[in-house]
Structures are given as C-alpha cells and as structure tokens.
Protein backbone atom coordinates (compact mmCIF):
# COMPACT_ATOMS: atom_id res chain seq x y z
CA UNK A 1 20.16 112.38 -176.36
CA UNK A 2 18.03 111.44 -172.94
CA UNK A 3 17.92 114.54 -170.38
CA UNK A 4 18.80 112.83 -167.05
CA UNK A 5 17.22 114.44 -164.21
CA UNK A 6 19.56 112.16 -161.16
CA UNK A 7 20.75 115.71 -159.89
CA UNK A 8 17.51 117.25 -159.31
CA UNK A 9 15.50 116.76 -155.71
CA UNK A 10 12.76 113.71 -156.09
CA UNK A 11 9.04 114.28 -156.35
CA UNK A 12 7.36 115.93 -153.24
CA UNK A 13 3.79 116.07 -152.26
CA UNK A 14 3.32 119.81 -152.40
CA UNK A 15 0.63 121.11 -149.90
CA UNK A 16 -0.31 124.82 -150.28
CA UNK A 17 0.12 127.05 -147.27
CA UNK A 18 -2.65 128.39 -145.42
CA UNK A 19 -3.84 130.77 -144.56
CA UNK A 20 -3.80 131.94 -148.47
CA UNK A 21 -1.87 135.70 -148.27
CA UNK A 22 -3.84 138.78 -148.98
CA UNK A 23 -3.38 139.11 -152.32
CA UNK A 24 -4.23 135.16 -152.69
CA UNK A 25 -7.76 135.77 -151.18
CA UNK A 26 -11.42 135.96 -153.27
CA UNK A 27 -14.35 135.56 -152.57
CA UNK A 28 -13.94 131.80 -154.58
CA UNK A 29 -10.83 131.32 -152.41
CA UNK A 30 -11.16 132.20 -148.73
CA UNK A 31 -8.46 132.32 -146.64
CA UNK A 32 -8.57 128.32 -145.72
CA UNK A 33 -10.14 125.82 -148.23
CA UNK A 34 -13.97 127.21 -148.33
CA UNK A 35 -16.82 124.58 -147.98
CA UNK A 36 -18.77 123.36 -150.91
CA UNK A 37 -22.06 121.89 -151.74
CA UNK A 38 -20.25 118.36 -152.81
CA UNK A 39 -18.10 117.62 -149.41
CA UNK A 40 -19.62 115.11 -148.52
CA UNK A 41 -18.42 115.25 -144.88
CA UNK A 42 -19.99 119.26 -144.11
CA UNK A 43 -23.06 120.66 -143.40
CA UNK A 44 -22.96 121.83 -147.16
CA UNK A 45 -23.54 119.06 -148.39
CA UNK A 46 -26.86 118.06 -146.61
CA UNK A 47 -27.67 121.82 -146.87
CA UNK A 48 -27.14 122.02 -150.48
CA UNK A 49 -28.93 118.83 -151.24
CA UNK A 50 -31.40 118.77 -148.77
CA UNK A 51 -32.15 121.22 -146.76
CA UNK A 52 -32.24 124.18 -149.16
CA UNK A 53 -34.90 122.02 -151.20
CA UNK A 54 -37.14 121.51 -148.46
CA UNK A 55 -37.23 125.00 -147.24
CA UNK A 56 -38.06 126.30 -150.96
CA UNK A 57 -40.62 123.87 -150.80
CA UNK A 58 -42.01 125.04 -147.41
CA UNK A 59 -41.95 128.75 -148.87
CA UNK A 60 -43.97 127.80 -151.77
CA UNK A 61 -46.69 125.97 -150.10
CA UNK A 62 -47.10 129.14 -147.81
CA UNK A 63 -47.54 131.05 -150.83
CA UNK A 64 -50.35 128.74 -152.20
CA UNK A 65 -52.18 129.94 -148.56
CA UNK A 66 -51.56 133.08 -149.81
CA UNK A 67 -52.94 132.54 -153.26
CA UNK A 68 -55.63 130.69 -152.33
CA UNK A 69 -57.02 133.77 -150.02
CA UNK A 70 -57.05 136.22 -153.07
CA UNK A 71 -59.77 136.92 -155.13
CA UNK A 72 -58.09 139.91 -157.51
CA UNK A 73 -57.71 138.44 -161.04
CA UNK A 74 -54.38 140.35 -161.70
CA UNK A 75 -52.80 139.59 -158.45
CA UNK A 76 -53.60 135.82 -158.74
CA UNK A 77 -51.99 135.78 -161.91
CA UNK A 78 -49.10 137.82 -160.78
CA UNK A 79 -48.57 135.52 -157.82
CA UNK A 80 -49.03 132.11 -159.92
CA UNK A 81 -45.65 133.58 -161.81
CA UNK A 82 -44.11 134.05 -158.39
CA UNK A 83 -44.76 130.60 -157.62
CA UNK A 84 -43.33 129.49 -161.00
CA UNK A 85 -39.97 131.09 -160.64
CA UNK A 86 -39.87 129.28 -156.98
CA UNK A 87 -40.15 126.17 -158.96
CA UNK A 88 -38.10 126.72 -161.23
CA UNK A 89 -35.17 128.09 -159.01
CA UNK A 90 -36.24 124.80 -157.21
CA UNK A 91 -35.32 122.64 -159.94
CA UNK A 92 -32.26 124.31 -160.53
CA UNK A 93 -31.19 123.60 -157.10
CA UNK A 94 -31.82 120.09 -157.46
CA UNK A 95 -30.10 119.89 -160.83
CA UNK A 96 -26.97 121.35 -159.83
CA UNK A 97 -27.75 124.42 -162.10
CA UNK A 98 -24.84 126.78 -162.94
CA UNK A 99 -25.09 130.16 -160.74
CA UNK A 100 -26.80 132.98 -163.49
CA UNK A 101 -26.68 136.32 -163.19
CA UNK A 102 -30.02 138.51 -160.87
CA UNK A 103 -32.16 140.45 -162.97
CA UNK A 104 -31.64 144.08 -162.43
CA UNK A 105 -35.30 144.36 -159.81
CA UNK A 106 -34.63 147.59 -159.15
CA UNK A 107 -32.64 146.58 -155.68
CA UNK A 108 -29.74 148.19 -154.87
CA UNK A 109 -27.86 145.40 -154.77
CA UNK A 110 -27.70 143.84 -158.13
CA UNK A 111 -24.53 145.45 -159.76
CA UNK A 112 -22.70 143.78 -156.73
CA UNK A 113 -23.71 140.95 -157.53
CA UNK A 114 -23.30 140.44 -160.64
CA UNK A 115 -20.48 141.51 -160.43
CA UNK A 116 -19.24 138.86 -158.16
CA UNK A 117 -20.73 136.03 -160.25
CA UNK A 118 -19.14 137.52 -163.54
CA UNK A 119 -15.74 137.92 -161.44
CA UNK A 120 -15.48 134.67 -159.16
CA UNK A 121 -17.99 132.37 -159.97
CA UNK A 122 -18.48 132.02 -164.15
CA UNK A 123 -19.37 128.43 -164.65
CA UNK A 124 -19.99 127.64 -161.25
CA UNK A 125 -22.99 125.72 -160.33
CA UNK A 126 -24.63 125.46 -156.51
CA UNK A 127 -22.82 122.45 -155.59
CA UNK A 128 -19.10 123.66 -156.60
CA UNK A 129 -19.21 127.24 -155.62
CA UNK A 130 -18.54 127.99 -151.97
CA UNK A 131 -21.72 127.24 -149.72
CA UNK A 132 -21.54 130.43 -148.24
CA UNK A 133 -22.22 132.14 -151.50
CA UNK A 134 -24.35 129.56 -152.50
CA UNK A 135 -26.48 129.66 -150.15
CA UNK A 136 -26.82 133.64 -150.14
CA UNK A 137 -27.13 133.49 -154.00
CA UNK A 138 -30.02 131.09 -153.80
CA UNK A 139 -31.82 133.53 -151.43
CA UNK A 140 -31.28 136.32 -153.54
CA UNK A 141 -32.70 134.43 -156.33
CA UNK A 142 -35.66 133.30 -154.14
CA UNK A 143 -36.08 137.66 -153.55
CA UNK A 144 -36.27 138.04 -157.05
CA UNK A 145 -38.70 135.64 -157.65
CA UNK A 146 -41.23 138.76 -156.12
CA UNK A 147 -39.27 141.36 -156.93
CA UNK A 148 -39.93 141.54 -160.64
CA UNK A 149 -43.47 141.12 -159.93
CA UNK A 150 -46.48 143.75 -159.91
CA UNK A 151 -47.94 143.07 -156.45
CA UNK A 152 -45.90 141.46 -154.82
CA UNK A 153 -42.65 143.08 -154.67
CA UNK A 154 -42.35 142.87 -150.69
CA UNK A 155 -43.84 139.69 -150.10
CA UNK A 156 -42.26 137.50 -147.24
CA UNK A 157 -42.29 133.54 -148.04
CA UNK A 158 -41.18 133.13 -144.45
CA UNK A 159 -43.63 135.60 -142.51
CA UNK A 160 -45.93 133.58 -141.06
CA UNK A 161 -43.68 131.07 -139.58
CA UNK A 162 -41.71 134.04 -137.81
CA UNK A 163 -44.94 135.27 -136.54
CA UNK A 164 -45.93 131.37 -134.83
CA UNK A 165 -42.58 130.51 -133.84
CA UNK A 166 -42.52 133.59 -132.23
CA UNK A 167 -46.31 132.63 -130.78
CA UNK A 168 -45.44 129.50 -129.43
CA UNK A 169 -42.51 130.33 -127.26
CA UNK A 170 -45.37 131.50 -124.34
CA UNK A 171 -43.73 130.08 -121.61
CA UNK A 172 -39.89 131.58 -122.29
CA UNK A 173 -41.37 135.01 -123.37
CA UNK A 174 -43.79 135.50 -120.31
CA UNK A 175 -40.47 134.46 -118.00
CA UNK A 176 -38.37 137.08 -119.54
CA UNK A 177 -41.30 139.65 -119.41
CA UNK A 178 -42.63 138.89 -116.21
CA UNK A 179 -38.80 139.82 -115.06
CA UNK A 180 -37.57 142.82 -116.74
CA UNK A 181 -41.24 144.37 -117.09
CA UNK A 182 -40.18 146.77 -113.86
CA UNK A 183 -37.06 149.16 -114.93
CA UNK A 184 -34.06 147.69 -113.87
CA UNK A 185 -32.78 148.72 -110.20
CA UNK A 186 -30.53 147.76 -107.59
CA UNK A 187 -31.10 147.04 -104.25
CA UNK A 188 -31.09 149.49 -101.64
CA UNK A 189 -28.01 150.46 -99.38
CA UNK A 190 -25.61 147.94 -101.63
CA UNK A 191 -21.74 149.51 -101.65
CA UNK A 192 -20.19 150.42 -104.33
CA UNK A 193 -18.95 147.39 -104.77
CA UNK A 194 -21.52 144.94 -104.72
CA UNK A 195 -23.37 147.51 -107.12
CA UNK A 196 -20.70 146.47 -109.85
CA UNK A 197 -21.17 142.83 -108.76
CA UNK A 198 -24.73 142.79 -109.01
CA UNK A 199 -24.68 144.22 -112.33
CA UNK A 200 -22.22 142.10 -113.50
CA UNK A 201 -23.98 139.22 -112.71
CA UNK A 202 -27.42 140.04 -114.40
CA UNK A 203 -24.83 141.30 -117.87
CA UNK A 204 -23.57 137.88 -117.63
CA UNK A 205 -26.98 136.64 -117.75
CA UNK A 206 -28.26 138.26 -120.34
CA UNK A 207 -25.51 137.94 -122.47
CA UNK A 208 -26.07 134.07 -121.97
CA UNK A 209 -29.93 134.72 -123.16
CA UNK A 210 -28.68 137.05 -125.57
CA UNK A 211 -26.68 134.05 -126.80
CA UNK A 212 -28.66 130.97 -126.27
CA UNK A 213 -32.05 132.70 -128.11
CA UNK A 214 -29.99 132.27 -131.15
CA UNK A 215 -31.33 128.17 -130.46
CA UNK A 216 -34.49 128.20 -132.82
CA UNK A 217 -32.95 128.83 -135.74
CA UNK A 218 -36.23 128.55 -138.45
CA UNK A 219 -34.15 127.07 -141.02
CA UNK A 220 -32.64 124.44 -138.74
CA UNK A 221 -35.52 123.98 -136.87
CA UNK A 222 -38.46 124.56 -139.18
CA UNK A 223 -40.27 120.97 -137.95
CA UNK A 224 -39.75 120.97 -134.03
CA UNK A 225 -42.57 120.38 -131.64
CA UNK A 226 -43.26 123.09 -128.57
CA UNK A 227 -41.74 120.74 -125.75
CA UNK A 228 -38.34 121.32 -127.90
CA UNK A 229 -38.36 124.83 -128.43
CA UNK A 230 -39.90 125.22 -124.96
CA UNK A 231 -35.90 123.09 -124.03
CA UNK A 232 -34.02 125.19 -125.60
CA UNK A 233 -35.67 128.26 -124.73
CA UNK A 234 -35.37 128.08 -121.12
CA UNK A 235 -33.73 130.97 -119.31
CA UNK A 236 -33.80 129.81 -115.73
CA UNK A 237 -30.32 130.59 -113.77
CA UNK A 238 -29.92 126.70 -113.44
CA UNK A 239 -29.83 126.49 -117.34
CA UNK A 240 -27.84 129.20 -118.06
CA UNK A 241 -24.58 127.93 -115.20
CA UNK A 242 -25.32 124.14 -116.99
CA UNK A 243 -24.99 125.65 -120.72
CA UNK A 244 -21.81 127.76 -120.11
CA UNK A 245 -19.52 124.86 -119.96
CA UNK A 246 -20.63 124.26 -123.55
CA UNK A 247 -19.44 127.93 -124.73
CA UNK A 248 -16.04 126.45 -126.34
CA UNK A 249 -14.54 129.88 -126.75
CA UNK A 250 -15.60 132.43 -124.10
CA UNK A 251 -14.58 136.25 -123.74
CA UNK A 252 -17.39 136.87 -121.40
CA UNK A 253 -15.09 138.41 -118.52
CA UNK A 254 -13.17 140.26 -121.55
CA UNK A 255 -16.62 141.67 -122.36
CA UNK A 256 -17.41 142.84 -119.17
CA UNK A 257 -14.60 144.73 -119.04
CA UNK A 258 -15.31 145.81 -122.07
CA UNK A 259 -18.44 147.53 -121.38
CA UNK A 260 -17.63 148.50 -117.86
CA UNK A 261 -14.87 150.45 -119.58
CA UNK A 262 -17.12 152.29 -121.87
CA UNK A 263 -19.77 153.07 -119.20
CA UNK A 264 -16.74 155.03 -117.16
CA UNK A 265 -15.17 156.74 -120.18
CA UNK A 266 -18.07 157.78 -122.99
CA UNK A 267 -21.03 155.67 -122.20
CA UNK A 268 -21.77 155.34 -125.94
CA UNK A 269 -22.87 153.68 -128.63
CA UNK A 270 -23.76 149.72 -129.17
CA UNK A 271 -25.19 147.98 -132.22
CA UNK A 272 -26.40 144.89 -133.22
CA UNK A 273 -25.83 143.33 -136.43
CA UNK A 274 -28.85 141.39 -135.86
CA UNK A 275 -29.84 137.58 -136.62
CA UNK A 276 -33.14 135.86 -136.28
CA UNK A 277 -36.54 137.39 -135.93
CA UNK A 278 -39.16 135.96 -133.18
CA UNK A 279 -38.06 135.09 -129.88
CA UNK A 280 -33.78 135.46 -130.34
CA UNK A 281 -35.00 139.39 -131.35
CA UNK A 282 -36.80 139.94 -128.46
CA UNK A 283 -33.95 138.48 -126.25
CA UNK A 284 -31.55 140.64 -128.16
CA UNK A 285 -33.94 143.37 -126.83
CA UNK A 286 -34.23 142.37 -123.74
CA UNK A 287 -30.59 142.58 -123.40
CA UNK A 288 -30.41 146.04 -125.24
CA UNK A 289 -32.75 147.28 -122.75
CA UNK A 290 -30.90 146.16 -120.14
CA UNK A 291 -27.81 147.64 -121.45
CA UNK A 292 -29.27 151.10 -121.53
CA UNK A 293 -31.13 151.04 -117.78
CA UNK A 294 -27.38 150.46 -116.58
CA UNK A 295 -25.63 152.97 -118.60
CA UNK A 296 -23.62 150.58 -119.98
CA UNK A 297 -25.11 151.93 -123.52
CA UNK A 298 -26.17 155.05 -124.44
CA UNK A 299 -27.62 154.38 -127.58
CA UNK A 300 -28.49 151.10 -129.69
CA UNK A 301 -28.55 150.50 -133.30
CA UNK A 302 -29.90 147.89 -134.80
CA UNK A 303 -28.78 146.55 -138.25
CA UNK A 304 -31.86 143.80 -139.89
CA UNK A 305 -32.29 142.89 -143.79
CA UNK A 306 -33.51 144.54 -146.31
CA UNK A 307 -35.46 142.20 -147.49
CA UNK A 308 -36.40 138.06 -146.43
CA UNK A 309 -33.11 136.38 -145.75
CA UNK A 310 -31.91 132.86 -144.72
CA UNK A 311 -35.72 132.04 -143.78
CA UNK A 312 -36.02 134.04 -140.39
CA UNK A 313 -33.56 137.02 -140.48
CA UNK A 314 -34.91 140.14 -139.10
CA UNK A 315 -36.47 142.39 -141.40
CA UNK A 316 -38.17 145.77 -140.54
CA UNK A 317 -41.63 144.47 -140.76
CA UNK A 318 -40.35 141.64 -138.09
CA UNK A 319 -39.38 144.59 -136.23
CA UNK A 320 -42.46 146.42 -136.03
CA UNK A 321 -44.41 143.24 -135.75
CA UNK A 322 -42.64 142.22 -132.72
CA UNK A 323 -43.18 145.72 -130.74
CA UNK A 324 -46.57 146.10 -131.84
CA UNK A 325 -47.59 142.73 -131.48
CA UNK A 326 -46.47 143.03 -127.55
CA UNK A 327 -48.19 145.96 -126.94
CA UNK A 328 -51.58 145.62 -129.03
CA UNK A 329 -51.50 142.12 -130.28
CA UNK A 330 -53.61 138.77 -128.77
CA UNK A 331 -50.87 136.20 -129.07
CA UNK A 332 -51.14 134.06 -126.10
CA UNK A 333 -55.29 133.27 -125.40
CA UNK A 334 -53.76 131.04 -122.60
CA UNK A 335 -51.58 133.94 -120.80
CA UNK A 336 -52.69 135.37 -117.47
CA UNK A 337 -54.09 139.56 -117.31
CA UNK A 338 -51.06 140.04 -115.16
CA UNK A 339 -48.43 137.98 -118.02
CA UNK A 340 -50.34 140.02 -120.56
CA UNK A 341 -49.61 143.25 -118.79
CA UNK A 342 -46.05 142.30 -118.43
CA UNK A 343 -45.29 142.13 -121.69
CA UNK A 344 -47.18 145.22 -122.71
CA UNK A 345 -45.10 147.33 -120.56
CA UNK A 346 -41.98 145.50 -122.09
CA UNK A 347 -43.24 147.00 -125.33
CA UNK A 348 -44.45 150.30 -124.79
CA UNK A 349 -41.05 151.03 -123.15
CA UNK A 350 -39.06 149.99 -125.93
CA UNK A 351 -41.08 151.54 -128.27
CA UNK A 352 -40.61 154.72 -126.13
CA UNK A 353 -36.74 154.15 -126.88
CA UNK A 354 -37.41 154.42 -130.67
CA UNK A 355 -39.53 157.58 -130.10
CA UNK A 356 -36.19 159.03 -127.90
CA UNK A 357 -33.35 157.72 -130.78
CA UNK A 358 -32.14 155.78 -128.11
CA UNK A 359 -32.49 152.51 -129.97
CA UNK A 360 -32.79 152.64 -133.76
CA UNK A 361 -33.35 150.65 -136.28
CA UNK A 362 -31.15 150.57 -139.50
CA UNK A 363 -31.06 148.51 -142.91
CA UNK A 364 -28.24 148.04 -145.67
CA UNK A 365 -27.59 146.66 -148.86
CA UNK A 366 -24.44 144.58 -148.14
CA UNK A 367 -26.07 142.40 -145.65
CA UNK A 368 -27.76 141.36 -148.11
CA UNK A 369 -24.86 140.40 -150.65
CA UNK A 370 -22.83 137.61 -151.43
CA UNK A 371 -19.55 139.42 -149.95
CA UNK A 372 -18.20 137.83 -146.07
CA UNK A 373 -17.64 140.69 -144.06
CA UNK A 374 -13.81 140.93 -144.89
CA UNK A 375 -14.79 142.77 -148.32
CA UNK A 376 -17.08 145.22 -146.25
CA UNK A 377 -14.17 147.83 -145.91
CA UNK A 378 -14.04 147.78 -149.73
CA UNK A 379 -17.48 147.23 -151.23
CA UNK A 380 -19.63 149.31 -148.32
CA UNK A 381 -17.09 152.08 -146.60
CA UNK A 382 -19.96 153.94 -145.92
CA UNK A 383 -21.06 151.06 -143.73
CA UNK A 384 -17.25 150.47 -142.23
CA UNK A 385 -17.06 153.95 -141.46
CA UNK A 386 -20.34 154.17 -139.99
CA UNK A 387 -19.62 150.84 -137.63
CA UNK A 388 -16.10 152.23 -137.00
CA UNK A 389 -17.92 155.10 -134.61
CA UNK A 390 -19.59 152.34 -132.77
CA UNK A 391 -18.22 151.50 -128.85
CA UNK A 392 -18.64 147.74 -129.03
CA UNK A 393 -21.20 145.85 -132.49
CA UNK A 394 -22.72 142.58 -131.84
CA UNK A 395 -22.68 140.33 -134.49
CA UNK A 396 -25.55 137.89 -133.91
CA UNK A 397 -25.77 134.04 -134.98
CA UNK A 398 -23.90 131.81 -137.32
CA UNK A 399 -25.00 133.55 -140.88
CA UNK A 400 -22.78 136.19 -139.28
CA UNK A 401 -20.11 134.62 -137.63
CA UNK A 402 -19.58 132.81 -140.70
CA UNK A 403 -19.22 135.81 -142.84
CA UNK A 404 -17.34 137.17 -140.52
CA UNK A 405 -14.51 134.08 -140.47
CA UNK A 406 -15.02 133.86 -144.41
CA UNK A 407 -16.59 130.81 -143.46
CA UNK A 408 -13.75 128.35 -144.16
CA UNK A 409 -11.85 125.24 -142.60
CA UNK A 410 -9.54 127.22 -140.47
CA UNK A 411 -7.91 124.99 -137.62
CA UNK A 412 -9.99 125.70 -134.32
CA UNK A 413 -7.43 126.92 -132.48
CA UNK A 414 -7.40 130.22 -135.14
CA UNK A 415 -7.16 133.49 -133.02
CA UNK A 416 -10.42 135.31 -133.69
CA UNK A 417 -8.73 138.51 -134.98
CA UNK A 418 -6.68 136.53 -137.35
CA UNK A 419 -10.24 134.61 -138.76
CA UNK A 420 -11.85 137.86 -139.41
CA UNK A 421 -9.26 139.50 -140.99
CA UNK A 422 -9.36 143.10 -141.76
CA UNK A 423 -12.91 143.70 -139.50
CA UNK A 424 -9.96 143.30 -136.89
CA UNK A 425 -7.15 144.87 -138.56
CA UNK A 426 -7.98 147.71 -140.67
CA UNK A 427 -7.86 151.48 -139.29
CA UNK A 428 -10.22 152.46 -137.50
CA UNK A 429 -11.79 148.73 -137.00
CA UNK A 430 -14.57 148.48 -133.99
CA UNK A 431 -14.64 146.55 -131.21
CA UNK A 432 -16.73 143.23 -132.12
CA UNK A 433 -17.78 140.78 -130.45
CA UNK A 434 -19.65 137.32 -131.97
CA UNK A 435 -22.44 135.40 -130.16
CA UNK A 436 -23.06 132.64 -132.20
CA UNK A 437 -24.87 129.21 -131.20
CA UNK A 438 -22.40 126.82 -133.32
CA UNK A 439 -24.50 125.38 -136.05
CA UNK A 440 -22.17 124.74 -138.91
CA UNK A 441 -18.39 123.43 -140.02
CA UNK A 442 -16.04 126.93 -139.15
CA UNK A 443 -15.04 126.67 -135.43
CA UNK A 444 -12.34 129.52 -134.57
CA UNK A 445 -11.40 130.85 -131.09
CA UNK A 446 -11.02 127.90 -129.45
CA UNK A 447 -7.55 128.56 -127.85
CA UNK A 448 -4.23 127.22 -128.00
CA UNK A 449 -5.75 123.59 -127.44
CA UNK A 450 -8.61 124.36 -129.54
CA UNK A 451 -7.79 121.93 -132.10
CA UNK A 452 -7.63 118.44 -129.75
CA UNK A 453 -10.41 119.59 -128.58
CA UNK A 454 -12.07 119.66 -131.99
CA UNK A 455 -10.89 116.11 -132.76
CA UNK A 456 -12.21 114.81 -129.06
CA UNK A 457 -15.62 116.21 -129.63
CA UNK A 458 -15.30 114.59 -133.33
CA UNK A 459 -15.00 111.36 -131.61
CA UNK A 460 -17.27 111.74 -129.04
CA UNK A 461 -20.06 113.51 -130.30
CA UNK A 462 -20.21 113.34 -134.31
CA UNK A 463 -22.61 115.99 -135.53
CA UNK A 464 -21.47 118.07 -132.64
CA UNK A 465 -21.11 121.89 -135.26
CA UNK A 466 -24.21 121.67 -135.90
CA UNK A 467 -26.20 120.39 -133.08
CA UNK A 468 -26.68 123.64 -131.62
CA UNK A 469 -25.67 122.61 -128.13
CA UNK A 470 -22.48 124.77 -128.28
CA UNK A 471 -21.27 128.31 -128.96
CA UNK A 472 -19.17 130.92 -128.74
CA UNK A 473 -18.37 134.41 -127.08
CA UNK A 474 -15.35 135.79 -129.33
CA UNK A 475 -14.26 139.68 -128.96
CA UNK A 476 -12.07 141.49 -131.07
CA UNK A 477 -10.21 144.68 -129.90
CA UNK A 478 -10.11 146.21 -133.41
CA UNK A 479 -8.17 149.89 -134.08
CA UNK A 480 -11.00 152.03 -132.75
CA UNK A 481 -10.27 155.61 -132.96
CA UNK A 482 -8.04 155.03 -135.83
CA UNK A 483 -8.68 157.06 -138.82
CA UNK A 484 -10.28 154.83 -141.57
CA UNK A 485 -8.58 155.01 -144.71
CA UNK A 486 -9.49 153.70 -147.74
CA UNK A 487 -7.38 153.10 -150.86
C-alpha cells in the first residue's frame, strides 16, 4: 500500500525569520545570520585569512626587537617561549585550527571564556565560528601567549607602534593643541542666545573630531605613509562640513539636545567606552575636555582594556603614556617652543582633571571577552549597573559598535535600538550613543531608506564598509532611571 501525499501543500522554500526571537539568540547565533571567516564576500574573510596573519606576524617581529635588546639569560629564554606560542597560534590561524580552550593565566577572565567555547563553539575552528568571536578569541590567545610567562606577563606586542603612530600625527596634534591649549570661553557681550549657538557649533565640531580620529585604525592601517594619515587626520572646519555628508546615519542634532538637556537638569556624568590609543584618544580628550569647560559634563569616565586588544585599543599604560608624554616627553624634534608649549598645557590640565576625579580612568574584564554587549546585562551586572548611572556613554569605533549590534547582517535600515537589543531595552538602560568610522560588513541606522541606499553605494563604490570614508552618529534613549533588575 503507497501513502499518497496529493492532499498535502507542495514543497516550499522555507526561509527562517529574522531577527531570531530572544530565546533563539547565542552567542553562535546572533540575531541576523553572523559573519564568518569563510564568506567569501565580508571583511571576514580577508580578515580571517589575511589580515589576522599579517598582524601576528608584525607582533612577533616587534618582539624579536625586544629580544634582541636583552641580555638576562632567564628572560631571553622566557621570551623565546613567548615567541613560540605566537607561532604556533600563527599556524593555527592559517590552518583553520579548531577554537581550544585559554589556559587558566591567572586573568579574570578565563572561566568566561571557557565557558563560551565549551557552550557555543565545541568543534568550531577560526574560519566557521562567528568573526566577531574569532577574532576576540585569537587576541585572547595572543594575551596568553605572555601571560603564562615569568617576565613577561604585561608585555604589549603592539606598544611601540601606538607610541609612533601617535608620533607622527605632528601636524593634526599641534592644530588641535595650538586651539584648545587656552580654557574654553566665549566671547564677550554675546546674548543668551548666541551663547547656546556658539557652543553648539564648537560640540558639533568636536563631536566630528571625536568621530573622524577613529580614521587610523592600527590594524587597518598598520602600513600607511604620513601624507595619508596626515589626510585623514585633518581637522580644519572645511574638512569637517565636506565629511558630514558621508555620516550615513546622523543623530548629531538629537545629541545636542541631548547634552543641552543634561547641562540644565543634573549636569552629570559622561563616559567613554573607549577605542584606539594614539591620536583618536587624544581627540576623545580633547572633546572630554571640552565637554567639561562647558558644563555640559560634570564628570568623565573612561573605560580602556585590560590588557593589549585588537592591536591599538587603549590600555592604561596608553593612557599614562599619552598624558605624560605631552607634558614631559620629546616627541616632535621638528615642533616650534610655542607648539611645544601648547601641548604641554593641554596635558598638565588634563592631568589636573585626574588629580580632581573629574575624569577617571576605569578597566573591566568583559571588554575583554568574547560576549557582544547584549550579554553584558547578564555576564557583568556590576558593569550594567554601574553604566546605568551614567547621563549619556560613548561607545567609540567599530570593535564597539559591532559588539554592540551583535555584529550581524541586519538590513541597514535596522532602528538602532532594535540592533542593540537589550543595551536599549532593559531597565534601567543608559543613554548611548555610537561614533563609529564604518570599517566593516554591519551597517544599522540608516533610516527608513537605509537599505537602497546600501545597495546604491554597493554599486557605486564596492568596498565602501570598510573604506573608512563613512560613519555613523547613532543614539539610543535607553530606560534611564529605571530600576535595573536582574533575573
């Protein structure tokens, strides 16, 4: 006897629906499809296969400078093991190696993840896992490659090329000093009104430096010459009115209200989640102090890395090296006494801030994890709750606008709120707003016509996510005030 089957509906093409619902989510399936080492067509792919290769490489011949300046038997030693592990982590990229677990370092991190890569990722390798986690898992690997050693525990692969990047941006640094060296004031007998427009016009400048310093990117941009950082560095106004047109999603009047708003009701608290050390630090400062002289801030925290991260994230010794380098250091042999002097003050006043609590600097374990930011309210409350009493966090670059958007193909036209998922909608959520130079596949915020315009620039401009020559402003209202709860 043959079952017929004439009464049942023919074959369909079944398409799952996205977004995935909550209880759908992982970190091995993000809300959208996630990106992976072997698409071919994304930035994960030449990333993956190329890019993280050559940057391993990079670190380890700056560690053979380093090894061949020692003379200490035991440390030699100690760091010829360092450079072994490189290697081998090296090769493992290269082979497609499945993801193993960290060695417990002594880091505070390790339980977390391990147990991510015992919960999500068994099997996986760093082609077929997604290339957010990837990517974050090979740097962790790269951290433990010191951190199991004697000497060399807090060793920075990546150091030196923060320093000279940093170094050779003379002409955009001296601009910026040579500018806000004097404490910010307006001009005389202005009304009350053109007080508010003057200030609004230099917080919509800033914001664009703020923004655009986010351009030299060390692991994008580890071979350029001067004459291209000195491009992309350039802060004249002319610059800045041409390079707004390119921010594809822009909340900058949103902003300003924004702050305005908290400058008339509490006056309080910013932070920074921050991004890259060198030159898009010291804008982010130069911004910071800028929001203080106005009284649009009160207070500014600054959240950096633990440890070395994605090449050029900010750690604390970047920090210190940038303040103290400004005030004491001999960076620029070719700067004028009066340049020189400029960027002293620069530093001695923002070091003053750190001596008054008025800007401090902060470090966390989860920044350092595999986790986006939509597990934060679960694996780090003590970090939600602490952002949750913050007026307005800036989250700086496209490491963190990714984690932030889970870093998948959502449709460009995505509300922001909706890509970042419970950093918008849980209790008690801050305000957040993402300045990110667009250097990779996710693209969210774009509006209601957000996704022709996607396909147009496909067309036109082929290569155009990760070019750097566009970006975004994106603000999220949040549920400040709201009493986090956790379950």
């Amino acid at each position: 006897m043959s079952l017929k089957l004439s009464h049942l509906p023919s074959r369909q093409k079944i398409k799952p629906v996205y977004p995935r619902s909550p209880s759908a989510i992982d970190p091995n399936n993000p809300p959208w499809p996630a990106y992976r080492g072997y698409h071919e067509y994304s930035f994960a792919y030449a990333t993956m296969g190329q890019r993280l290769p050559t940057i391993l490489g990079k670190g380890i011949e700056d560690v053979v400078l380093t090894l061949n300046q020692e003379y200490d038997e035991e440390r030699i030693v100690d760091l010829v093991k360092c450079i072994e592990r490189m290697d081998a982590l090296k090769q493992e990229l290269q082979g497609q190696a499945k993801l193993r677990p960290i060695i417990d370092d002594g880091e505070a991190d390790v339980a977390l993840w391990n147990k991510l890569i015992a919960k999500y990722f068994q099997g996986k390798t760093f082609m077929n896992a997604p290339w957010l986690f990837a990517e974050a898992y090979k740097y962790r690997r790269l951290q433990e490659s010191f951190s199991v050693s004697k000497h060399w525990k807090n060793y920075d692969v990546f150091f030196r090329q923060k320093c000279d990047t940093f170094s050779r941006s003379s002409e955009a640094v001296f601009e910026l000093s040579m500018r806000f060296a004097e404490p910010f004031t307006l001009r005389p007998n202005l009304s009350p009104e053109e007080q508010l427009e003057a200030e609004r016009l230099m917080f919509l400048e800033l914001t664009q430096i703020c923004l655009w310093g986010n351009s030299t990117d060390l692991s994008l941009l580890i071979n350029m010459t001067e004459d291209q950082i000195k491009s992309l560095q350039s802060t004249g106004g002319d610059h800045l009115a041409a390079t707004e047109k390119n921010i594809l999603g822009n909340h900058m009047k949103r902003l300003w209200e924004t702050v305005v708003n908290l400058r008339a009701s509490t006056g309080g608290r910013i932070d920074f989640v921050l991004d890259n050390a060198g030159f898009e630090l010291y804008c982010d400062c130069v911004y910071a102090d800028f929001l203080i002289q106005s009284g649009l801030a009160k207070e500014v925290r600054f959240h950096g890395k633990r440890y070395p991260w994605f090449v050029s994230d900010v750690t604390k010794k970047d920090w210190d090296w940038l303040l103290n380098s400004m005030v004491y250091g001999h960076l620029f042999p070719k700067a004028s006494q009066e340049e020189i002097d400029s960027l002293r003050r620069l530093g001695m006043r923002w070091k003053q801030y750190e001596k008054e609590g008025k800007w401090v600097y902060e470090q966390h374990p989860f920044w350092c994890t595999g986790y986006t930011f939509w597990e934060l309210h679960n694996e780090a409350p003590d970090l939600f709750l602490h952002l949750s009493r913050s007026d307005l966090v800036f989250f700086k670059g496209d490491l963190n606008h990714r984690k932030l958007t889970y870093d998948c193909a959502a449709p460009p036209s995505t509300d922001f709120e909706i890509a970042i998922g419970p950093m918008a909608s849980a209790a008690g959520a801050p305000r957040i707003c993402s300045l990110r130079t667009i250097k990779s596949d996710v693209v969210v915020g774009f509006g209601p016509d957000g996704d022709e315009l996607a396909e147009k620039l496909d067309k036109e401009e082929p290569g155009w996510k990760i070019s750097g020559k566009y970006a975004v402003v994106l603000l999220s209202e949040g549920r400040p005030g709201e009493k986090v709860m956790f379950t």
